[in-house]
Amino acid sequence: MQAQAHLLGAPELANPFLSAEFTLAVGRCRRGVRIAVVREEGEPVAFFPFQRTRLGVGRAIGLGLSDSQGLMHRPGFQWDARELLQACGLAVWEFDHLVEGQKPFEVGARGSFPSPVIDVEQGFEAYLAQLRARSPKFTRTTLAKERKLGRDVGDVRYVHDERDPAVLRTLIGWKSAQYRRTGRSDRFAHARITRLVEQLFHTRGSSCAGLLSVLYCGGRPVAGHFGLRSERVLACWFPAYDTAFAKFSPGLVLHLRMAEGAAAQGLAYLDLGRGEKEYKNSLKTRDLSVSEGWVTRRHPVALGHRVRRAPIRALRNKVLSRPELYGPADRLLRRLGSIRAKN
């Protein structure tokens, strides 16, 4: 992990999902995790983490969970994607959140998507001023709801780095219920994902530290978020709130306080992660770009993988990119979630 530190010259590689700590944590929960080390004159110049099946299908570490993927490398390092796959014994390597600047992998991208961020490098007040100028009604309403929460329920208190594991379990319960309520697959129904989050909660490295941020009201938690922090980036991951307080928009209030806390720690930005969500569009200052797809070398396994995966990804992205399709699909999932909850 110490050898990785000198490879962080490029800003796009500063995300904690690209850290050795995250890869090692996934490796303790999943089989087939490997890290390839590229050396020049005996010195490491690049690290390539991946998950590998017995047939040689490679996937980005934490595919489906990680919001930032790619090869960690020294500034200016060049590589050939097919040669790298062959050296790693891979027929294909699939990604869904490839960071910008990974040109040898980008040739396999099937689509690029915005990943909204909140810039706080100039301080929280500068961000808040920008938010007020761009979305005055949203900012005014959110701050008013925080004041109303304090008046109607009790004193509002924010903890940027909560270390109580019991509060993490509360957040996981909220998030699990949210998944079911909205008809989504419950990630926390899988023990390995719960174990991964619990491990990362106790991780305190400089390039990756688990960060549980909590909004309390009247002495009880009403909203929380668990994410990962590096020296420059807070990667947002699992936000949720107590639905009993939904009318106060505690999740939005929490995100403003997270931005304030991140600015106080000297972070550059909060990465809200890929996905079209109204709250992300309201809070963001700009977008990064991430890609999904796969790189292959000539191999029958690669052909079979592409035949299976391409139609599924194409259909999903078509639905997500078109409001006239996404809206009805989202409402259907919510209705199904409601029926399951009643049963």
mmCIF file of C-alpha atoms in Angstrom:
data_model
loop_
_atom_site.group_PDB
_atom_site.id
_atom_site.type_symbol
_atom_site.label_atom_id
_atom_site.label_comp_id
_atom_site.label_asym_id
_atom_site.label_seq_id
_atom_site.Cartn_x
_atom_site.Cartn_y
_atom_site.Cartn_z
ATOM 1 C CA MET A 1 0.000 0.000 0.000
ATOM 2 C CA GLN A 2 2.862 2.369 0.666
ATOM 3 C CA ALA A 3 4.188 1.737 -2.859
ATOM 4 C CA GLN A 4 0.854 2.946 -4.209
ATOM 5 C CA ALA A 5 1.176 6.407 -2.703
ATOM 6 C CA HIS A 6 3.540 7.805 -5.358
ATOM 7 C CA LEU A 7 1.079 6.854 -8.135
ATOM 8 C CA LEU A 8 -1.553 9.371 -7.079
ATOM 9 C CA GLY A 9 -0.392 12.268 -9.241
ATOM 10 C CA ALA A 10 -3.517 12.276 -11.442
ATOM 11 C CA PRO A 11 -6.596 13.801 -9.734
ATOM 12 C CA GLU A 12 -8.926 11.195 -11.240
ATOM 13 C CA LEU A 13 -7.020 8.468 -9.341
ATOM 14 C CA ALA A 14 -7.597 10.018 -5.918
ATOM 15 C CA ASN A 15 -10.922 8.224 -5.376
ATOM 16 C CA PRO A 16 -10.883 5.801 -2.397
ATOM 17 C CA PHE A 17 -12.518 3.078 -4.506
ATOM 18 C CA LEU A 18 -9.172 2.905 -6.340
ATOM 19 C CA SER A 19 -7.192 2.383 -3.148
ATOM 20 C CA ALA A 20 -5.362 -0.758 -2.096
ATOM 21 C CA GLU A 21 -7.417 -0.774 1.115
ATOM 22 C CA PHE A 22 -10.675 -1.132 -0.836
ATOM 23 C CA THR A 23 -9.263 -3.925 -2.997
ATOM 24 C CA LEU A 24 -7.976 -5.808 0.065
ATOM 25 C CA ALA A 25 -11.344 -5.434 1.807
ATOM 26 C CA VAL A 26 -13.157 -6.860 -1.231
ATOM 27 C CA GLY A 27 -10.600 -9.673 -1.332
ATOM 28 C CA ARG A 28 -11.534 -10.682 2.192
ATOM 29 C CA CYS A 29 -15.185 -11.005 1.118
ATOM 30 C CA ARG A 30 -14.921 -12.357 -2.447
ATOM 31 C CA ARG A 31 -12.898 -15.032 -4.201
ATOM 32 C CA GLY A 32 -10.708 -14.411 -7.206
ATOM 33 C CA VAL A 33 -9.420 -10.957 -6.246
ATOM 34 C CA ARG A 34 -5.973 -10.214 -7.663
ATOM 35 C CA ILE A 35 -3.643 -7.225 -7.996
ATOM 36 C CA ALA A 36 -1.232 -7.164 -10.928
ATOM 37 C CA VAL A 37 1.897 -5.058 -10.381
ATOM 38 C CA VAL A 38 3.692 -3.527 -13.376
ATOM 39 C CA ARG A 39 7.363 -2.714 -12.823
ATOM 40 C CA GLU A 40 9.936 -0.737 -14.755
ATOM 41 C CA GLU A 41 13.575 -1.195 -13.751
ATOM 42 C CA GLY A 42 12.389 -2.963 -10.625
ATOM 43 C CA GLU A 43 10.143 -0.101 -9.492
ATOM 44 C CA PRO A 44 6.322 -0.415 -9.409
ATOM 45 C CA VAL A 45 4.716 1.969 -11.918
ATOM 46 C CA ALA A 46 1.163 0.610 -12.007
ATOM 47 C CA PHE A 47 -1.309 -1.536 -10.080
ATOM 48 C CA PHE A 48 -4.213 -3.311 -11.782
ATOM 49 C CA PRO A 49 -6.797 -4.773 -9.370
ATOM 50 C CA PHE A 50 -9.379 -7.215 -10.736
ATOM 51 C CA GLN A 51 -11.630 -10.139 -9.921
ATOM 52 C CA ARG A 52 -11.117 -13.302 -11.984
ATOM 53 C CA THR A 53 -13.264 -16.362 -12.605
ATOM 54 C CA ARG A 54 -11.824 -19.792 -13.392
ATOM 55 C CA LEU A 55 -12.683 -19.266 -17.064
ATOM 56 C CA GLY A 56 -10.677 -16.063 -17.242
ATOM 57 C CA VAL A 57 -13.498 -13.542 -17.091
ATOM 58 C CA GLY A 58 -12.217 -10.447 -15.324
ATOM 59 C CA ARG A 59 -14.274 -7.772 -13.620
ATOM 60 C CA ALA A 60 -13.432 -4.487 -12.005
ATOM 61 C CA ILE A 61 -13.035 -4.735 -8.249
ATOM 62 C CA GLY A 62 -16.471 -4.428 -6.654
ATOM 63 C CA LEU A 63 -18.281 -4.324 -10.017
ATOM 64 C CA GLY A 64 -21.795 -3.123 -9.306
ATOM 65 C CA LEU A 65 -20.684 -1.554 -6.009
ATOM 66 C CA SER A 66 -17.585 0.485 -6.783
ATOM 67 C CA ASP A 67 -18.081 3.985 -8.243
ATOM 68 C CA SER A 68 -14.534 4.370 -9.579
ATOM 69 C CA GLN A 69 -12.482 1.781 -11.472
ATOM 70 C CA GLY A 70 -9.299 1.533 -13.495
ATOM 71 C CA LEU A 71 -5.560 0.995 -13.421
ATOM 72 C CA MET A 72 -3.583 2.940 -10.837
ATOM 73 C CA HIS A 73 -0.459 4.266 -12.526
ATOM 74 C CA ARG A 74 2.382 6.723 -12.440
ATOM 75 C CA PRO A 75 1.712 9.951 -14.407
ATOM 76 C CA GLY A 76 2.577 9.418 -18.061
ATOM 77 C CA PHE A 77 2.561 5.620 -17.894
ATOM 78 C CA GLN A 78 1.353 3.922 -21.110
ATOM 79 C CA TRP A 79 0.089 0.364 -21.475
ATOM 80 C CA ASP A 80 -1.445 -2.018 -23.998
ATOM 81 C CA ALA A 81 -4.795 -3.361 -22.799
ATOM 82 C CA ARG A 82 -4.581 -6.728 -24.555
ATOM 83 C CA GLU A 83 -1.033 -7.374 -23.364
ATOM 84 C CA LEU A 84 -2.129 -6.564 -19.819
ATOM 85 C CA LEU A 85 -5.089 -8.959 -20.041
ATOM 86 C CA GLN A 86 -2.874 -11.731 -21.377
ATOM 87 C CA ALA A 87 -0.344 -11.240 -18.589
ATOM 88 C CA CYS A 88 -3.182 -11.469 -16.052
ATOM 89 C CA GLY A 89 -4.690 -14.581 -17.658
ATOM 90 C CA LEU A 90 -7.880 -12.714 -18.616
ATOM 91 C CA ALA A 91 -9.945 -13.073 -21.768
ATOM 92 C CA VAL A 92 -12.069 -10.034 -20.937
ATOM 93 C CA TRP A 93 -12.164 -7.286 -18.308
ATOM 94 C CA GLU A 94 -15.537 -5.650 -17.615
ATOM 95 C CA PHE A 95 -16.079 -2.264 -15.974
ATOM 96 C CA ASP A 96 -19.041 -0.001 -15.225
ATOM 97 C CA HIS A 97 -17.373 3.048 -13.615
ATOM 98 C CA LEU A 98 -14.114 3.497 -15.539
ATOM 99 C CA VAL A 99 -12.502 6.826 -14.617
ATOM 100 C CA GLU A 100 -11.427 9.324 -17.250
ATOM 101 C CA GLY A 101 -7.936 9.179 -18.739
ATOM 102 C CA GLN A 102 -7.743 5.372 -19.121
ATOM 103 C CA LYS A 103 -7.433 5.472 -22.921
ATOM 104 C CA PRO A 104 -6.270 1.868 -23.474
ATOM 105 C CA PHE A 105 -9.478 0.723 -21.727
ATOM 106 C CA GLU A 106 -11.757 3.447 -23.112
ATOM 107 C CA VAL A 107 -11.643 1.850 -26.572
ATOM 108 C CA GLY A 108 -13.907 -0.836 -25.096
ATOM 109 C CA ALA A 109 -16.400 1.595 -23.583
ATOM 110 C CA ARG A 110 -20.020 1.087 -24.651
ATOM 111 C CA GLY A 111 -21.174 4.332 -23.089
ATOM 112 C CA SER A 112 -20.125 7.242 -20.862
ATOM 113 C CA PHE A 113 -22.224 8.706 -18.074
ATOM 114 C CA PRO A 114 -22.123 11.762 -15.797
ATOM 115 C CA SER A 115 -21.010 11.320 -12.201
ATOM 116 C CA PRO A 116 -22.039 14.497 -10.308
ATOM 117 C CA VAL A 117 -19.737 16.061 -7.723
ATOM 118 C CA ILE A 118 -19.886 18.791 -5.091
ATOM 119 C CA ASP A 119 -16.784 20.996 -5.145
ATOM 120 C CA VAL A 120 -15.728 22.230 -1.700
ATOM 121 C CA GLU A 121 -12.037 22.975 -2.263
ATOM 122 C CA GLN A 122 -12.739 26.713 -1.944
ATOM 123 C CA GLY A 123 -14.649 26.178 1.305
ATOM 124 C CA PHE A 124 -18.244 25.478 2.269
ATOM 125 C CA GLU A 125 -19.380 29.103 2.124
ATOM 126 C CA ALA A 126 -18.172 29.346 -1.476
ATOM 127 C CA TYR A 127 -20.147 26.212 -2.346
ATOM 128 C CA LEU A 128 -23.251 27.462 -0.542
ATOM 129 C CA ALA A 129 -23.035 30.802 -2.369
ATOM 130 C CA GLN A 130 -22.824 28.954 -5.675
ATOM 131 C CA LEU A 131 -25.781 26.768 -4.707
ATOM 132 C CA ARG A 132 -27.849 29.804 -3.740
ATOM 133 C CA ALA A 133 -27.082 31.476 -7.060
ATOM 134 C CA ARG A 134 -27.934 28.398 -9.130
ATOM 135 C CA SER A 135 -30.841 26.969 -7.099
ATOM 136 C CA PRO A 136 -32.115 29.671 -4.738
ATOM 137 C CA LYS A 137 -35.483 28.011 -4.008
ATOM 138 C CA PHE A 138 -33.930 24.594 -3.345
ATOM 139 C CA THR A 139 -31.304 26.058 -1.000
ATOM 140 C CA ARG A 140 -33.794 28.240 0.857
ATOM 141 C CA THR A 141 -36.284 25.387 1.269
ATOM 142 C CA THR A 142 -33.684 22.863 2.483
ATOM 143 C CA LEU A 143 -32.239 25.203 5.107
ATOM 144 C CA ALA A 144 -35.769 26.120 6.234
ATOM 145 C CA LYS A 145 -36.627 22.444 6.684
ATOM 146 C CA GLU A 146 -33.566 21.986 8.874
ATOM 147 C CA ARG A 147 -34.746 24.842 11.103
ATOM 148 C CA LYS A 148 -38.269 23.406 11.203
ATOM 149 C CA LEU A 149 -36.885 19.990 12.146
ATOM 150 C CA GLY A 150 -35.168 21.617 15.111
ATOM 151 C CA ARG A 151 -38.301 23.480 16.174
ATOM 152 C CA ASP A 152 -40.750 20.597 15.798
ATOM 153 C CA VAL A 153 -38.676 17.603 16.914
ATOM 154 C CA GLY A 154 -35.641 18.690 18.896
ATOM 155 C CA ASP A 155 -32.095 19.995 18.709
ATOM 156 C CA VAL A 156 -30.361 19.165 15.422
ATOM 157 C CA ARG A 157 -26.818 17.854 15.729
ATOM 158 C CA TYR A 158 -24.476 16.658 13.004
ATOM 159 C CA VAL A 159 -21.617 14.184 13.509
ATOM 160 C CA HIS A 160 -19.264 13.999 10.547
ATOM 161 C CA ASP A 161 -17.352 10.907 11.672
ATOM 162 C CA GLU A 162 -19.553 8.709 13.858
ATOM 163 C CA ARG A 163 -17.699 5.703 15.277
ATOM 164 C CA ASP A 164 -20.582 3.820 16.909
ATOM 165 C CA PRO A 165 -21.166 0.495 15.047
ATOM 166 C CA ALA A 166 -24.759 0.432 16.326
ATOM 167 C CA VAL A 167 -25.528 3.545 14.279
ATOM 168 C CA LEU A 168 -24.038 1.872 11.198
ATOM 169 C CA ARG A 169 -26.436 -1.045 11.746
ATOM 170 C CA THR A 170 -29.312 1.438 11.948
ATOM 171 C CA LEU A 171 -28.276 2.964 8.631
ATOM 172 C CA ILE A 172 -28.009 -0.483 7.002
ATOM 173 C CA GLY A 173 -31.540 -1.238 8.212
ATOM 174 C CA TRP A 174 -32.867 1.992 6.672
ATOM 175 C CA LYS A 175 -31.082 1.321 3.382
ATOM 176 C CA SER A 176 -32.265 -2.270 3.220
ATOM 177 C CA ALA A 177 -35.854 -1.104 3.756
ATOM 178 C CA GLN A 178 -35.423 1.561 1.067
ATOM 179 C CA TYR A 179 -34.257 -1.015 -1.462
ATOM 180 C CA ARG A 180 -37.289 -3.195 -0.770
ATOM 181 C CA ARG A 181 -39.682 -0.245 -0.671
ATOM 182 C CA THR A 182 -38.568 0.969 -4.095
ATOM 183 C CA GLY A 183 -38.524 -2.476 -5.692
ATOM 184 C CA ARG A 184 -34.743 -2.639 -5.967
ATOM 185 C CA SER A 185 -32.560 -5.587 -5.145
ATOM 186 C CA ASP A 186 -31.572 -5.389 -1.477
ATOM 187 C CA ARG A 187 -27.789 -5.303 -1.460
ATOM 188 C CA PHE A 188 -27.671 -5.874 2.275
ATOM 189 C CA ALA A 189 -29.525 -9.151 1.881
ATOM 190 C CA HIS A 190 -26.100 -10.445 0.815
ATOM 191 C CA ALA A 191 -23.910 -11.138 3.841
ATOM 192 C CA ARG A 192 -20.710 -10.439 1.895
ATOM 193 C CA ILE A 193 -21.776 -6.834 1.201
ATOM 194 C CA THR A 194 -22.636 -6.257 4.849
ATOM 195 C CA ARG A 195 -19.239 -7.710 5.817
ATOM 196 C CA LEU A 196 -17.513 -5.457 3.287
ATOM 197 C CA VAL A 197 -19.169 -2.330 4.672
ATOM 198 C CA GLU A 198 -18.406 -3.337 8.253
ATOM 199 C CA GLN A 199 -14.743 -3.907 7.370
ATOM 200 C CA LEU A 200 -14.478 -0.568 5.618
ATOM 201 C CA PHE A 201 -16.143 1.144 8.574
ATOM 202 C CA HIS A 202 -13.078 0.164 10.614
ATOM 203 C CA THR A 203 -10.583 1.059 7.854
ATOM 204 C CA ARG A 204 -8.604 4.221 8.660
ATOM 205 C CA GLY A 205 -5.953 4.481 5.934
ATOM 206 C CA SER A 206 -4.883 7.780 4.367
ATOM 207 C CA SER A 207 -6.059 6.724 0.903
ATOM 208 C CA CYS A 208 -9.229 5.006 2.150
ATOM 209 C CA ALA A 209 -11.143 5.473 5.389
ATOM 210 C CA GLY A 210 -14.699 4.513 6.203
ATOM 211 C CA LEU A 211 -16.793 7.571 7.062
ATOM 212 C CA LEU A 212 -20.196 7.361 8.744
ATOM 213 C CA SER A 213 -21.916 10.756 8.884
ATOM 214 C CA VAL A 214 -25.109 11.146 10.893
ATOM 215 C CA LEU A 215 -27.771 13.795 11.428
ATOM 216 C CA TYR A 216 -29.312 13.599 14.896
ATOM 217 C CA CYS A 217 -32.479 15.286 16.075
ATOM 218 C CA GLY A 218 -33.688 15.237 19.632
ATOM 219 C CA GLY A 219 -30.924 12.766 20.424
ATOM 220 C CA ARG A 220 -31.915 10.173 17.817
ATOM 221 C CA PRO A 221 -30.490 9.553 14.334
ATOM 222 C CA VAL A 222 -32.787 10.715 11.524
ATOM 223 C CA ALA A 223 -30.449 10.434 8.522
ATOM 224 C CA GLY A 224 -27.099 8.841 7.818
ATOM 225 C CA HIS A 225 -24.556 8.152 5.134
ATOM 226 C CA PHE A 226 -21.701 5.710 4.867
ATOM 227 C CA GLY A 227 -18.985 6.399 2.326
ATOM 228 C CA LEU A 228 -15.250 6.285 1.784
ATOM 229 C CA ARG A 229 -12.769 9.144 2.154
ATOM 230 C CA SER A 230 -9.316 9.646 0.694
ATOM 231 C CA GLU A 231 -7.084 12.669 1.222
ATOM 232 C CA ARG A 232 -8.978 14.584 -1.499
ATOM 233 C CA VAL A 233 -12.309 12.874 -2.145
ATOM 234 C CA LEU A 234 -15.378 11.792 -0.205
ATOM 235 C CA ALA A 235 -16.992 9.034 -2.256
ATOM 236 C CA CYS A 236 -20.690 8.964 -1.429
ATOM 237 C CA TRP A 237 -22.109 5.454 -1.225
ATOM 238 C CA PHE A 238 -25.000 4.531 1.080
ATOM 239 C CA PRO A 239 -27.305 7.408 2.134
ATOM 240 C CA ALA A 240 -30.614 6.728 3.900
ATOM 241 C CA TYR A 241 -32.972 8.274 6.439
ATOM 242 C CA ASP A 242 -35.768 7.474 8.847
ATOM 243 C CA THR A 243 -38.966 7.751 6.779
ATOM 244 C CA ALA A 244 -40.842 9.043 9.841
ATOM 245 C CA PHE A 245 -39.057 12.361 9.210
ATOM 246 C CA ALA A 246 -39.411 12.410 5.416
ATOM 247 C CA LYS A 247 -41.314 15.713 5.334
ATOM 248 C CA PHE A 248 -38.199 17.473 6.686
ATOM 249 C CA SER A 249 -35.957 16.145 3.859
ATOM 250 C CA PRO A 250 -33.299 14.995 6.345
ATOM 251 C CA GLY A 251 -31.250 13.391 3.571
ATOM 252 C CA LEU A 252 -30.784 16.719 1.795
ATOM 253 C CA VAL A 253 -29.939 18.457 5.073
ATOM 254 C CA LEU A 254 -27.402 15.718 5.773
ATOM 255 C CA HIS A 255 -25.694 16.194 2.406
ATOM 256 C CA LEU A 256 -25.249 19.914 3.030
ATOM 257 C CA ARG A 257 -23.662 19.148 6.394
ATOM 258 C CA MET A 258 -21.457 16.508 4.763
ATOM 259 C CA ALA A 259 -20.247 19.132 2.300
ATOM 260 C CA GLU A 260 -19.463 21.438 5.209
ATOM 261 C CA GLY A 261 -17.606 18.679 7.066
ATOM 262 C CA ALA A 262 -15.631 17.658 3.981
ATOM 263 C CA ALA A 263 -14.609 21.272 3.355
ATOM 264 C CA ALA A 264 -13.445 21.584 6.966
ATOM 265 C CA GLN A 265 -11.233 18.510 6.449
ATOM 266 C CA GLY A 266 -9.642 20.068 3.379
ATOM 267 C CA LEU A 267 -11.184 17.708 0.822
ATOM 268 C CA ALA A 268 -11.574 18.802 -2.788
ATOM 269 C CA TYR A 269 -14.980 17.348 -3.608
ATOM 270 C CA LEU A 270 -17.731 14.875 -2.823
ATOM 271 C CA ASP A 271 -18.361 12.322 -5.576
ATOM 272 C CA LEU A 272 -22.106 11.601 -5.587
ATOM 273 C CA GLY A 273 -21.713 8.672 -7.990
ATOM 274 C CA ARG A 274 -23.174 7.826 -11.359
ATOM 275 C CA GLY A 275 -26.951 7.882 -11.641
ATOM 276 C CA GLU A 276 -29.695 10.354 -12.496
ATOM 277 C CA LYS A 277 -31.236 11.428 -9.209
ATOM 278 C CA GLU A 278 -33.064 14.670 -8.518
ATOM 279 C CA TYR A 279 -31.153 15.327 -5.303
ATOM 280 C CA LYS A 280 -27.813 14.882 -7.074
ATOM 281 C CA ASN A 281 -28.758 17.351 -9.790
ATOM 282 C CA SER A 282 -29.818 19.841 -7.118
ATOM 283 C CA LEU A 283 -26.647 19.562 -5.039
ATOM 284 C CA LYS A 284 -23.937 19.168 -7.683
ATOM 285 C CA THR A 285 -21.536 21.791 -8.999
ATOM 286 C CA ARG A 286 -20.319 19.816 -12.024
ATOM 287 C CA ASP A 287 -19.996 16.315 -13.493
ATOM 288 C CA LEU A 288 -17.171 13.864 -13.906
ATOM 289 C CA SER A 289 -17.505 11.192 -16.584
ATOM 290 C CA VAL A 290 -17.342 7.438 -16.080
ATOM 291 C CA SER A 291 -17.645 4.695 -18.690
ATOM 292 C CA GLU A 292 -18.918 1.154 -18.863
ATOM 293 C CA GLY A 293 -17.999 -1.673 -21.202
ATOM 294 C CA TRP A 294 -15.260 -4.255 -21.531
ATOM 295 C CA VAL A 295 -11.907 -4.831 -23.158
ATOM 296 C CA THR A 296 -11.096 -8.203 -24.686
ATOM 297 C CA ARG A 297 -8.432 -10.191 -26.426
ATOM 298 C CA ARG A 298 -9.062 -12.875 -29.054
ATOM 299 C CA HIS A 299 -10.593 -15.675 -27.022
ATOM 300 C CA PRO A 300 -13.836 -17.716 -27.169
ATOM 301 C CA VAL A 301 -14.657 -16.801 -23.568
ATOM 302 C CA ALA A 302 -14.546 -13.107 -24.482
ATOM 303 C CA LEU A 303 -16.962 -13.639 -27.369
ATOM 304 C CA GLY A 304 -19.420 -15.546 -25.194
ATOM 305 C CA HIS A 305 -19.252 -12.924 -22.469
ATOM 306 C CA ARG A 306 -19.962 -10.112 -24.935
ATOM 307 C CA VAL A 307 -22.933 -11.972 -26.444
ATOM 308 C CA ARG A 308 -24.468 -12.450 -22.993
ATOM 309 C CA ARG A 309 -23.795 -9.026 -21.499
ATOM 310 C CA ALA A 310 -24.242 -6.573 -24.366
ATOM 311 C CA PRO A 311 -28.063 -6.852 -24.753
ATOM 312 C CA ILE A 312 -28.655 -6.551 -21.002
ATOM 313 C CA ARG A 313 -26.506 -3.431 -20.609
ATOM 314 C CA ALA A 314 -27.939 -1.848 -23.763
ATOM 315 C CA LEU A 315 -31.531 -2.324 -22.558
ATOM 316 C CA ARG A 316 -30.811 -1.021 -19.065
ATOM 317 C CA ASN A 317 -29.018 2.076 -20.326
ATOM 318 C CA LYS A 318 -31.785 2.817 -22.820
ATOM 319 C CA VAL A 319 -34.332 2.802 -19.998
ATOM 320 C CA LEU A 320 -32.147 4.913 -17.676
ATOM 321 C CA SER A 321 -31.369 7.514 -20.352
ATOM 322 C CA ARG A 322 -34.950 8.130 -21.487
ATOM 323 C CA PRO A 323 -37.339 9.776 -18.973
ATOM 324 C CA GLU A 324 -40.394 8.456 -20.839
ATOM 325 C CA LEU A 325 -39.138 4.915 -20.151
ATOM 326 C CA TYR A 326 -37.439 5.374 -16.786
ATOM 327 C CA GLY A 327 -40.435 7.057 -15.110
ATOM 328 C CA PRO A 328 -42.920 4.213 -15.723
ATOM 329 C CA ALA A 329 -40.270 1.587 -14.907
ATOM 330 C CA ASP A 330 -39.428 3.324 -11.616
ATOM 331 C CA ARG A 331 -43.122 3.612 -10.671
ATOM 332 C CA LEU A 332 -43.658 -0.068 -11.442
ATOM 333 C CA LEU A 333 -40.736 -1.056 -9.217
ATOM 334 C CA ARG A 334 -42.101 1.109 -6.398
ATOM 335 C CA ARG A 335 -45.543 -0.494 -6.688
ATOM 336 C CA LEU A 336 -43.984 -3.953 -6.591
ATOM 337 C CA GLY A 337 -41.961 -2.908 -3.558
ATOM 338 C CA SER A 338 -45.109 -1.672 -1.846
ATOM 339 C CA ILE A 339 -46.912 -4.984 -2.553
ATOM 340 C CA ARG A 340 -43.988 -6.978 -1.123
ATOM 341 C CA ALA A 341 -43.944 -4.806 2.003
ATOM 342 C CA LYS A 342 -47.664 -5.413 2.584
ATOM 343 C CA ASN A 343 -47.260 -9.137 2.151
#
